[in-house]
Amino acid sequence: MTVSKEHILTLLSEIPDPEIPVITIIELGVIRDIDITDDTSISLKITPTYSGCPAMKQIEDDVRKKLSDNGITNITINTIFSPPWTTDWITPE
């Protein structure tokens, strides 16, 4: 299977926000970028909703588990703070 951004987004859209479980991390807009190296290696950029967000570790753990359960085993997650997260990043859904 060839891994695509759409496939990654579909997988990640199944992960609820740890603090507000009625919204997913995709809907919340914390996933900022996805770079696919090959079918088992990706790099993600995530932005916390605020600089001291205690849920970021849980989000990273959930992302790693979801992706590794689906055959993506080489996962790099970089937390970025600039630009800062804004409610404008929440999807209309």
PDB file of N, CA, C and O in Angstrom, residues 15-44:
ATOM      1  N   ILE A  15      -8.384  10.175  15.962  1.00  0.00           N
ATOM      2  CA  ILE A  15      -7.817  10.443  17.283  1.00  0.00           C
ATOM      3  C   ILE A  15      -8.521  11.642  17.913  1.00  0.00           C
ATOM      4  O   ILE A  15      -8.421  12.759  17.404  1.00  0.00           O
ATOM      5  N   PRO A  16      -9.222  11.423  19.026  1.00  0.00           N
ATOM      6  CA  PRO A  16      -9.877  12.556  19.687  1.00  0.00           C
ATOM      7  C   PRO A  16      -8.868  13.408  20.457  1.00  0.00           C
ATOM      8  O   PRO A  16      -7.827  12.912  20.895  1.00  0.00           O
ATOM      9  N   ASP A  17      -9.180  14.666  20.610  1.00  0.00           N
ATOM     10  CA  ASP A  17      -8.382  15.529  21.466  1.00  0.00           C
ATOM     11  C   ASP A  17      -8.528  15.011  22.899  1.00  0.00           C
ATOM     12  O   ASP A  17      -9.643  14.741  23.334  1.00  0.00           O
ATOM     13  N   PRO A  18      -7.422  14.841  23.630  1.00  0.00           N
ATOM     14  CA  PRO A  18      -7.512  14.299  24.990  1.00  0.00           C
ATOM     15  C   PRO A  18      -8.322  15.163  25.955  1.00  0.00           C
ATOM     16  O   PRO A  18      -8.922  14.646  26.891  1.00  0.00           O
ATOM     17  N   GLU A  19      -8.365  16.461  25.728  1.00  0.00           N
ATOM     18  CA  GLU A  19      -9.078  17.356  26.634  1.00  0.00           C
ATOM     19  C   GLU A  19     -10.521  17.617  26.209  1.00  0.00           C
ATOM     20  O   GLU A  19     -11.384  17.872  27.040  1.00  0.00           O
ATOM     21  N   ILE A  20     -10.768  17.578  24.904  1.00  0.00           N
ATOM     22  CA  ILE A  20     -12.114  17.812  24.371  1.00  0.00           C
ATOM     23  C   ILE A  20     -12.421  16.667  23.401  1.00  0.00           C
ATOM     24  O   ILE A  20     -12.272  16.812  22.183  1.00  0.00           O
ATOM     25  N   PRO A  21     -12.825  15.499  23.902  1.00  0.00           N
ATOM     26  CA  PRO A  21     -12.941  14.309  23.057  1.00  0.00           C
ATOM     27  C   PRO A  21     -14.029  14.343  21.990  1.00  0.00           C
ATOM     28  O   PRO A  21     -14.081  13.448  21.163  1.00  0.00           O
ATOM     29  N   VAL A  22     -14.843  15.374  21.958  1.00  0.00           N
ATOM     30  CA  VAL A  22     -15.847  15.473  20.895  1.00  0.00           C
ATOM     31  C   VAL A  22     -15.255  16.059  19.611  1.00  0.00           C
ATOM     32  O   VAL A  22     -15.949  16.131  18.592  1.00  0.00           O
ATOM     33  N   ILE A  23     -13.976  16.452  19.650  1.00  0.00           N
ATOM     34  CA  ILE A  23     -13.296  17.000  18.479  1.00  0.00           C
ATOM     35  C   ILE A  23     -12.003  16.210  18.269  1.00  0.00           C
ATOM     36  O   ILE A  23     -11.355  15.804  19.220  1.00  0.00           O
ATOM     37  N   THR A  24     -11.674  15.957  17.015  1.00  0.00           N
ATOM     38  CA  THR A  24     -10.440  15.216  16.727  1.00  0.00           C
ATOM     39  C   THR A  24      -9.259  16.178  16.611  1.00  0.00           C
ATOM     40  O   THR A  24      -9.440  17.387  16.469  1.00  0.00           O
ATOM     41  N   ILE A  25      -8.062  15.604  16.642  1.00  0.00           N
ATOM     42  CA  ILE A  25      -6.879  16.456  16.509  1.00  0.00           C
ATOM     43  C   ILE A  25      -6.798  17.084  15.117  1.00  0.00           C
ATOM     44  O   ILE A  25      -6.224  18.163  14.968  1.00  0.00           O
ATOM     45  N   ILE A  26      -7.394  16.444  14.126  1.00  0.00           N
ATOM     46  CA  ILE A  26      -7.448  17.042  12.783  1.00  0.00           C
ATOM     47  C   ILE A  26      -8.407  18.223  12.788  1.00  0.00           C
ATOM     48  O   ILE A  26      -8.086  19.305  12.294  1.00  0.00           O
ATOM     49  N   GLU A  27      -9.599  18.015  13.341  1.00  0.00           N
ATOM     50  CA  GLU A  27     -10.587  19.106  13.405  1.00  0.00           C
ATOM     51  C   GLU A  27     -10.072  20.283  14.217  1.00  0.00           C
ATOM     52  O   GLU A  27     -10.361  21.436  13.898  1.00  0.00           O
ATOM     53  N   LEU A  28      -9.296  19.995  15.252  1.00  0.00           N
ATOM     54  CA  LEU A  28      -8.752  21.048  16.112  1.00  0.00           C
ATOM     55  C   LEU A  28      -7.659  21.849  15.404  1.00  0.00           C
ATOM     56  O   LEU A  28      -7.413  22.999  15.739  1.00  0.00           O
ATOM     57  N   GLY A  29      -7.022  21.255  14.412  1.00  0.00           N
ATOM     58  CA  GLY A  29      -6.013  21.969  13.634  1.00  0.00           C
ATOM     59  C   GLY A  29      -4.610  21.938  14.222  1.00  0.00           C
ATOM     60  O   GLY A  29      -3.794  22.796  13.896  1.00  0.00           O
ATOM     61  N   VAL A  30      -4.318  20.954  15.078  1.00  0.00           N
ATOM     62  CA  VAL A  30      -2.972  20.897  15.663  1.00  0.00           C
ATOM     63  C   VAL A  30      -1.954  20.216  14.736  1.00  0.00           C
ATOM     64  O   VAL A  30      -0.757  20.414  14.909  1.00  0.00           O
ATOM     65  N   ILE A  31      -2.418  19.438  13.764  1.00  0.00           N
ATOM     66  CA  ILE A  31      -1.510  18.838  12.783  1.00  0.00           C
ATOM     67  C   ILE A  31      -1.233  19.893  11.725  1.00  0.00           C
ATOM     68  O   ILE A  31      -2.113  20.307  10.989  1.00  0.00           O
ATOM     69  N   ARG A  32       0.010  20.348  11.653  1.00  0.00           N
ATOM     70  CA  ARG A  32       0.348  21.459  10.763  1.00  0.00           C
ATOM     71  C   ARG A  32       0.969  21.016   9.447  1.00  0.00           C
ATOM     72  O   ARG A  32       0.831  21.690   8.433  1.00  0.00           O
ATOM     73  N   ASP A  33       1.688  19.895   9.460  1.00  0.00           N
ATOM     74  CA  ASP A  33       2.349  19.472   8.225  1.00  0.00           C
ATOM     75  C   ASP A  33       2.639  17.983   8.308  1.00  0.00           C
ATOM     76  O   ASP A  33       2.899  17.457   9.394  1.00  0.00           O
ATOM     77  N   ILE A  34       2.597  17.329   7.166  1.00  0.00           N
ATOM     78  CA  ILE A  34       2.921  15.909   7.053  1.00  0.00           C
ATOM     79  C   ILE A  34       3.902  15.764   5.903  1.00  0.00           C
ATOM     80  O   ILE A  34       3.635  16.222   4.792  1.00  0.00           O
ATOM     81  N   ASP A  35       5.044  15.146   6.188  1.00  0.00           N
ATOM     82  CA  ASP A  35       6.042  14.878   5.156  1.00  0.00           C
ATOM     83  C   ASP A  35       6.254  13.371   5.108  1.00  0.00           C
ATOM     84  O   ASP A  35       6.644  12.765   6.109  1.00  0.00           O
ATOM     85  N   ILE A  36       5.975  12.774   3.970  1.00  0.00           N
ATOM     86  CA  ILE A  36       6.091  11.333   3.808  1.00  0.00           C
ATOM     87  C   ILE A  36       7.405  11.010   3.111  1.00  0.00           C
ATOM     88  O   ILE A  36       7.653  11.476   1.996  1.00  0.00           O
ATOM     89  N   THR A  37       8.242  10.228   3.793  1.00  0.00           N
ATOM     90  CA  THR A  37       9.518   9.805   3.212  1.00  0.00           C
ATOM     91  C   THR A  37       9.314   8.557   2.355  1.00  0.00           C
ATOM     92  O   THR A  37       9.776   8.486   1.234  1.00  0.00           O
ATOM     93  N   ASP A  38       8.641   7.568   2.924  1.00  0.00           N
ATOM     94  CA  ASP A  38       8.286   6.347   2.211  1.00  0.00           C
ATOM     95  C   ASP A  38       7.094   5.730   2.927  1.00  0.00           C
ATOM     96  O   ASP A  38       6.520   6.353   3.811  1.00  0.00           O
ATOM     97  N   ASP A  39       6.719   4.509   2.562  1.00  0.00           N
ATOM     98  CA  ASP A  39       5.506   3.908   3.110  1.00  0.00           C
ATOM     99  C   ASP A  39       5.583   3.568   4.595  1.00  0.00           C
ATOM    100  O   ASP A  39       4.565   3.224   5.198  1.00  0.00           O
ATOM    101  N   THR A  40       6.756   3.658   5.199  1.00  0.00           N
ATOM    102  CA  THR A  40       6.872   3.370   6.632  1.00  0.00           C
ATOM    103  C   THR A  40       7.475   4.521   7.420  1.00  0.00           C
ATOM    104  O   THR A  40       7.677   4.401   8.624  1.00  0.00           O
ATOM    105  N   SER A  41       7.775   5.648   6.756  1.00  0.00           N
ATOM    106  CA  SER A  41       8.439   6.770   7.430  1.00  0.00           C
ATOM    107  C   SER A  41       7.743   8.089   7.128  1.00  0.00           C
ATOM    108  O   SER A  41       7.558   8.445   5.964  1.00  0.00           O
ATOM    109  N   ILE A  42       7.374   8.798   8.212  1.00  0.00           N
ATOM    110  CA  ILE A  42       6.791  10.117   8.029  1.00  0.00           C
ATOM    111  C   ILE A  42       7.297  11.068   9.106  1.00  0.00           C
ATOM    112  O   ILE A  42       7.785  10.646  10.154  1.00  0.00           O
ATOM    113  N   SER A  43       7.153  12.337   8.813  1.00  0.00           N
ATOM    114  CA  SER A  43       7.482  13.389   9.762  1.00  0.00           C
ATOM    115  C   SER A  43       6.264  14.299   9.872  1.00  0.00           C
ATOM    116  O   SER A  43       5.675  14.670   8.857  1.00  0.00           O
ATOM    117  N   LEU A  44       5.886  14.605  11.114  1.00  0.00           N
ATOM    118  CA  LEU A  44       4.745  15.472  11.362  1.00  0.00           C
ATOM    119  C   LEU A  44       5.178  16.714  12.109  1.00  0.00           C
ATOM    120  O   LEU A  44       6.092  16.664  12.934  1.00  0.00           O
TER     121      LEU A  44
END
